[in-house]
CSV table of C-alpha atoms in Angstrom, one decimal:
chain,number,residue,atom,x,y,z
A,1,TRP,CA,23.5,-14.5,-3.9
A,2,GLY,CA,22.5,-14.7,-0.4
A,3,SER,CA,19.6,-12.1,-0.4
A,4,PRO,CA,16.7,-14.0,2.1
A,5,TRP,CA,13.9,-15.6,0.2
A,6,VAL,CA,10.7,-14.0,1.3
A,7,GLY,CA,8.5,-16.1,-1.0
A,8,LEU,CA,4.6,-14.2,-1.3
A,9,LYS,CA,5.1,-12.0,1.7
A,10,HIS,CA,4.9,-9.0,-0.6
A,11,PHE,CA,1.8,-10.1,-2.6
A,12,GLN,CA,0.2,-10.7,0.8
A,13,ARG,CA,1.0,-7.4,2.3
A,14,LEU,CA,-0.7,-6.0,-1.0
A,15,PHE,CA,-4.1,-8.2,-0.8
A,16,ALA,CA,-4.1,-7.5,3.3
A,17,ASP,CA,-3.9,-3.7,2.6
A,18,PRO,CA,-7.2,-2.0,3.3
A,19,LYS,CA,-6.7,0.0,0.1
A,20,PHE,CA,-6.2,-2.5,-2.4
A,21,TYR,CA,-9.6,-3.5,-2.9
A,22,ASN,CA,-10.6,0.2,-3.5
A,23,MET,CA,-7.8,0.5,-5.8
A,24,LEU,CA,-8.9,-2.6,-7.7
A,25,LYS,CA,-12.3,-1.1,-8.4
A,26,ASN,CA,-11.4,2.4,-9.1
A,27,THR,CA,-9.1,0.8,-11.8
A,28,LEU,CA,-11.6,-1.8,-13.2
A,29,VAL,CA,-14.2,1.5,-13.3
A,30,ILE,CA,-12.0,3.1,-15.1
A,31,SER,CA,-10.6,0.8,-17.8
A,32,GLY,CA,-14.1,-0.8,-17.9
A,33,LEU,CA,-15.8,3.1,-18.9
A,34,ASN,CA,-12.7,3.5,-21.6
A,35,LEU,CA,-13.9,-0.2,-22.8
A,36,LEU,CA,-16.7,1.1,-23.9
A,37,THR,CA,-15.8,3.5,-26.0
A,38,PHE,CA,-13.7,0.6,-28.0
A,39,PRO,CA,-16.0,0.9,-30.7
A,40,ALA,CA,-15.1,5.0,-31.0
A,41,PRO,CA,-12.1,4.2,-33.8
A,42,ILE,CA,-14.2,1.9,-35.7
A,43,VAL,CA,-17.2,4.2,-36.4
A,44,LEU,CA,-15.5,7.5,-37.1
A,45,ALA,CA,-13.3,4.8,-39.5
A,46,LEU,CA,-16.5,3.6,-41.0
A,47,ILE,CA,-17.7,7.1,-41.3
A,48,MET,CA,-14.2,8.6,-42.9
A,49,ASN,CA,-14.3,6.0,-45.2
A,50,GLU,CA,-17.3,7.0,-46.3
A,51,VAL,CA,-16.3,10.9,-47.3
A,52,ARG,CA,-15.8,11.8,-50.8
A,53,ASN,CA,-14.8,15.2,-50.5
A,54,MET,CA,-11.0,14.9,-50.0
A,55,LYS,CA,-10.4,18.3,-48.4
A,56,PHE,CA,-13.1,17.9,-46.2
A,57,LYS,CA,-11.5,14.3,-45.7
A,58,LYS,CA,-8.4,15.6,-44.7
A,59,PHE,CA,-9.2,18.4,-42.5
A,60,VAL,CA,-11.5,16.2,-40.3
A,61,GLN,CA,-8.5,14.1,-40.5
A,62,THR,CA,-6.4,16.4,-39.0
A,63,ALA,CA,-8.2,17.5,-36.4
A,64,VAL,CA,-9.1,14.3,-35.1
A,65,TYR,CA,-5.3,13.3,-34.9
A,66,LEU,CA,-4.0,16.3,-33.3
A,67,PRO,CA,-5.3,15.6,-29.9
A,68,HIS,CA,-2.9,12.3,-29.8
A,69,PHE,CA,0.2,14.4,-30.0
A,70,LEU,CA,-0.8,16.8,-27.5
A,71,SER,CA,0.6,15.7,-23.9
A,72,TRP,CA,-1.6,15.1,-20.9
A,73,ALA,CA,-0.6,18.2,-19.1
A,74,ILE,CA,-1.6,20.2,-21.9
A,75,VAL,CA,-5.2,18.2,-22.1
A,76,CYS,CA,-5.8,18.3,-18.2
A,77,SER,CA,-5.2,22.4,-18.8
A,78,LEU,CA,-7.3,22.6,-21.1
A,79,THR,CA,-10.0,20.7,-19.2
A,80,PHE,CA,-9.1,23.0,-16.3
A,81,PHE,CA,-10.0,26.0,-18.6
A,82,LEU,CA,-13.2,25.0,-19.8
A,83,LEU,CA,-14.7,23.1,-16.1
A,84,SER,CA,-12.7,25.0,-13.4
A,85,THR,CA,-15.2,26.6,-11.0
A,86,GLU,CA,-13.7,30.6,-11.3
A,87,GLN,CA,-12.4,30.4,-14.6
A,88,GLY,CA,-14.0,27.8,-16.2
A,89,VAL,CA,-16.1,28.7,-19.8
A,90,VAL,CA,-18.8,26.2,-19.1
A,91,ASN,CA,-19.0,27.5,-15.7
A,92,LYS,CA,-19.5,31.2,-16.9
A,93,LEU,CA,-22.0,29.9,-20.0
A,94,ILE,CA,-23.8,28.4,-17.0
A,95,GLU,CA,-23.9,32.0,-15.1
A,96,MET,CA,-24.6,33.8,-18.5
A,97,ALA,CA,-27.9,31.4,-18.5
A,98,GLY,CA,-28.9,32.3,-15.1
A,99,GLY,CA,-27.6,28.4,-13.2
A,100,GLU,CA,-25.4,28.3,-10.7
A,101,LYS,CA,-21.1,27.0,-10.8
A,102,VAL,CA,-20.6,23.8,-10.9
A,103,SER,CA,-17.5,22.2,-9.5
A,104,PHE,CA,-17.1,19.5,-11.6
A,105,LEU,CA,-13.5,18.8,-11.0
A,106,PHE,CA,-14.1,18.3,-7.7
A,107,SER,CA,-17.4,15.9,-8.2
A,108,THR,CA,-17.1,12.6,-7.4
A,109,SER,CA,-19.8,12.0,-9.5
A,110,ALA,CA,-18.1,13.7,-12.5
A,111,ILE,CA,-14.8,12.5,-12.5
A,112,TYR,CA,-15.1,9.4,-14.3
A,113,PRO,CA,-17.4,11.0,-17.2
A,114,ILE,CA,-14.4,13.5,-17.4
A,115,ILE,CA,-11.6,11.0,-17.5
A,116,VAL,CA,-13.5,9.1,-20.1
A,117,ILE,CA,-14.1,12.0,-22.8
A,118,GLN,CA,-10.4,13.1,-22.2
A,119,SER,CA,-9.3,9.4,-23.5
A,120,LEU,CA,-11.8,9.6,-26.1
A,121,TRP,CA,-10.9,12.9,-27.4
A,122,LYS,CA,-7.1,12.3,-27.4
A,123,GLY,CA,-7.7,8.5,-28.5
A,124,VAL,CA,-9.9,8.3,-31.2
A,125,GLY,CA,-8.4,9.8,-34.1
A,126,TRP,CA,-5.0,7.8,-33.8
A,127,GLY,CA,-6.7,4.8,-33.1
A,128,SER,CA,-9.3,4.8,-36.1
A,129,ILE,CA,-5.7,5.1,-38.2
A,130,VAL,CA,-5.9,1.0,-37.8
A,131,TYR,CA,-8.9,0.2,-39.3
A,132,LEU,CA,-8.9,2.8,-41.9
A,133,ALA,CA,-6.0,1.1,-42.8
A,134,ALA,CA,-7.7,-2.4,-42.6
A,135,ILE,CA,-10.4,-0.7,-44.7
A,136,SER,CA,-8.1,0.3,-47.7
A,137,GLY,CA,-7.2,-3.1,-48.0
A,138,ILE,CA,-10.3,-4.9,-48.6
A,139,ASP,CA,-11.0,-5.9,-52.5
A,140,GLN,CA,-13.2,-3.2,-54.7
A,141,SER,CA,-14.8,-6.1,-56.1
A,142,LEU,CA,-16.8,-7.4,-53.0
A,143,TYR,CA,-18.5,-3.5,-53.5
A,144,GLU,CA,-19.3,-3.9,-57.0
A,145,ALA,CA,-20.6,-7.2,-56.3
A,146,ALA,CA,-23.1,-6.1,-53.3
A,147,LYS,CA,-24.1,-2.9,-55.7
A,148,MET,CA,-25.0,-5.5,-58.2
A,149,ASP,CA,-27.1,-6.9,-55.9
A,150,GLY,CA,-28.8,-4.0,-55.1
A,151,ALA,CA,-27.1,-2.8,-51.8
A,152,ASN,CA,-26.7,1.2,-51.0
A,153,ARG,CA,-23.9,2.6,-49.0
A,154,PHE,CA,-25.4,2.0,-45.9
A,155,GLN,CA,-25.6,-1.6,-46.2
A,156,CYS,CA,-22.0,-2.0,-48.0
A,157,MET,CA,-20.8,-0.8,-45.0
A,158,ILE,CA,-22.7,-3.2,-42.5
A,159,LYS,CA,-22.5,-6.2,-45.1
A,160,VAL,CA,-19.0,-5.7,-46.7
A,161,THR,CA,-16.6,-3.2,-44.7
A,162,LEU,CA,-17.6,-4.7,-41.1
A,163,PRO,CA,-17.2,-8.0,-41.6
A,164,SER,CA,-13.9,-7.7,-43.7
A,165,ILE,CA,-12.1,-5.6,-41.0
A,166,MET,CA,-13.5,-8.1,-38.3
A,167,PRO,CA,-10.0,-10.1,-37.7
A,168,THR,CA,-8.4,-6.4,-37.0
A,169,ILE,CA,-11.3,-5.6,-34.6
A,170,ILE,CA,-10.4,-8.8,-32.9
A,171,VAL,CA,-6.5,-8.4,-32.8
A,172,MET,CA,-7.5,-4.3,-31.6
A,173,LEU,CA,-9.8,-5.6,-28.5
A,174,ILE,CA,-7.6,-8.4,-27.5
A,175,LEU,CA,-4.7,-6.1,-27.0
A,176,LYS,CA,-6.9,-3.7,-25.2
A,177,MET,CA,-7.7,-6.4,-22.6
A,178,GLY,CA,-4.3,-6.6,-22.1
A,179,SER,CA,-4.5,-3.3,-20.5
A,180,ILE,CA,-7.8,-3.4,-19.0
A,181,ILE,CA,-6.0,-3.3,-15.1
A,182,SER,CA,-3.9,0.0,-16.1
A,183,VAL,CA,-4.4,3.2,-16.6
A,184,ASP,CA,-2.8,6.1,-17.5
A,185,PHE,CA,-0.6,7.4,-14.7
A,186,GLU,CA,-0.3,11.0,-16.2
A,187,GLN,CA,-3.7,11.5,-16.7
A,188,VAL,CA,-4.5,10.3,-13.5
A,189,PHE,CA,-2.4,12.2,-11.6
A,190,LEU,CA,-2.7,15.5,-12.9
A,191,MET,CA,-6.7,15.2,-12.5
A,192,ASN,CA,-6.4,14.0,-8.7
A,193,ASN,CA,-7.2,16.3,-6.1
A,194,ALA,CA,-8.8,15.7,-2.2
A,195,MET,CA,-11.8,15.9,-3.1
A,196,VAL,CA,-11.9,13.4,-5.7
A,197,LYS,CA,-8.7,11.4,-4.5
A,198,SER,CA,-10.9,8.1,-3.2
A,199,LYS,CA,-12.1,7.8,-6.9
A,200,LEU,CA,-8.6,8.3,-8.9
A,201,GLU,CA,-6.8,5.9,-6.3
A,202,VAL,CA,-5.4,3.8,-8.9
A,203,PHE,CA,-2.2,1.2,-8.6
A,204,GLU,CA,-0.2,4.1,-10.6
A,205,ILE,CA,-1.1,6.4,-8.1
A,206,PHE,CA,-0.1,4.0,-5.0
A,207,ILE,CA,3.2,2.9,-6.5
A,208,TYR,CA,4.1,6.4,-7.4
A,209,ASN,CA,3.1,7.6,-3.7
A,210,ASN,CA,4.9,4.8,-1.7
A,211,SER,CA,8.3,5.2,-3.9
A,212,ILE,CA,9.2,8.2,-5.5
A,213,ALA,CA,7.0,10.7,-4.1
A,214,THR,CA,8.3,9.6,-0.6
A,215,GLY,CA,11.6,8.9,-1.3
A,216,SER,CA,11.1,5.1,-0.4
A,217,THR,CA,13.2,2.3,-1.2
A,218,GLN,CA,10.0,-0.2,-1.5
A,219,PHE,CA,11.0,-1.5,-4.1
A,220,SER,CA,9.9,-5.2,-3.5
A,221,TYR,CA,7.0,-4.2,-2.8
A,222,THR,CA,5.8,-1.9,-5.4
A,223,THR,CA,7.9,-4.8,-8.0
A,224,ALA,CA,5.3,-6.8,-6.6
A,225,ILE,CA,2.0,-4.5,-7.5
A,226,GLY,CA,3.6,-4.3,-11.0
A,227,LEU,CA,3.8,-8.0,-11.2
A,228,PHE,CA,0.5,-8.9,-10.0
A,229,LYS,CA,-1.0,-6.2,-12.5
A,230,SER,CA,0.7,-8.2,-15.4
A,231,VAL,CA,-0.5,-11.3,-14.5
A,232,VAL,CA,-3.7,-9.9,-14.6
A,233,ASN,CA,-3.6,-8.6,-18.0
A,234,THR,CA,-1.9,-11.2,-19.3
A,235,SER,CA,-4.5,-13.8,-18.2
A,236,LEU,CA,-7.2,-11.7,-19.4
A,237,VAL,CA,-5.2,-11.3,-23.2
A,238,ILE,CA,-5.1,-15.4,-22.8
A,239,LEU,CA,-8.6,-16.0,-21.9
A,240,THR,CA,-9.6,-13.0,-24.7
A,241,ASN,CA,-7.5,-15.3,-27.4
A,242,TRP,CA,-9.3,-18.5,-26.5
A,243,ILE,CA,-12.5,-17.1,-26.4
A,244,THR,CA,-12.1,-15.3,-30.3
A,245,SER,CA,-10.5,-18.5,-31.4
A,246,ARG,CA,-13.4,-20.4,-30.6
A,247,LYS,CA,-15.9,-18.5,-32.3
A,248,GLY,CA,-13.5,-19.0,-35.6
A,249,TYR,CA,-11.2,-15.8,-35.6
A,250,ASP,CA,-7.4,-15.6,-35.3
A,251,GLY,CA,-6.2,-14.3,-32.5
A,252,VAL,CA,-2.8,-12.9,-31.5
A,253,MET,CA,-1.2,-16.4,-30.5
C-alpha cells in the first residue's frame, strides 16, 4: 500500500537499546521466581483433597480463592498498608519490638520477594482448582488397591494421586512457559518507584512509557517489542512441549 519496508530496523533498534538487556534480565528474574512457585497450587490441591471436614474445607477454599478476584490495585494497596515505612503494620510491630523501621518498598533486595509473594497469594488458590478437578477424576479403585497393599494416606497421595494428575501438571507447565518473558503490567506498574525502578524496568513498562504515557506514536517500535516477546514465548512453549513428548507425556500439540 505504498508504505516503505523497513525490514529489521525496529528490531535492530531494540537490541541496540542500552535498556534492552536490563529489561530482559528483570523480566527473566521475575518470571523465573514466579516459576519456582509453580508447585504451590499442586501442593495446595493435594492437601485440600485430604481434608475430610467439609465445612473447614469450604472455608479454606473460599479464603484461598478470594484473592484471585481482587484487582492488583487492591493487592498493592494492602501491600502498602502492611509494608510502608510510616504507616505499615509490619514496621509498627518492628518498632514495638525495639527495632528500626525498614524501607521494604524502596529496597532493591526486597522488591522481588514482595512481587513473588503477591503473585503467589493472588493466584495459588485459583490455580489449585484445575488440579482439584483432575484429582476428582481419578478412579477410586486405584486407592482401594493401594490400601489393600498397605499404603497409608501419604503413600496414596505420592503413589496414586500425583502420578494420576501428572498429565495435567505437564500441560499447565507448558502453558506457564508460554508467559516466561511476560510479567503482569498492573502489578509492576503499581509497585514501581524511583528507588526500585532499575529492578522493575520490564518490557511492559517500557512499551507503556514509549507509547501511551508520552503520547508517542512509536507503534511500529513497540509492536516489534511485542512481537519479540511473542516469538520467545512461543519458542519456549514448543521447546517444552517437545521435551515432555520425548519423556513420554502428551503435550499440548
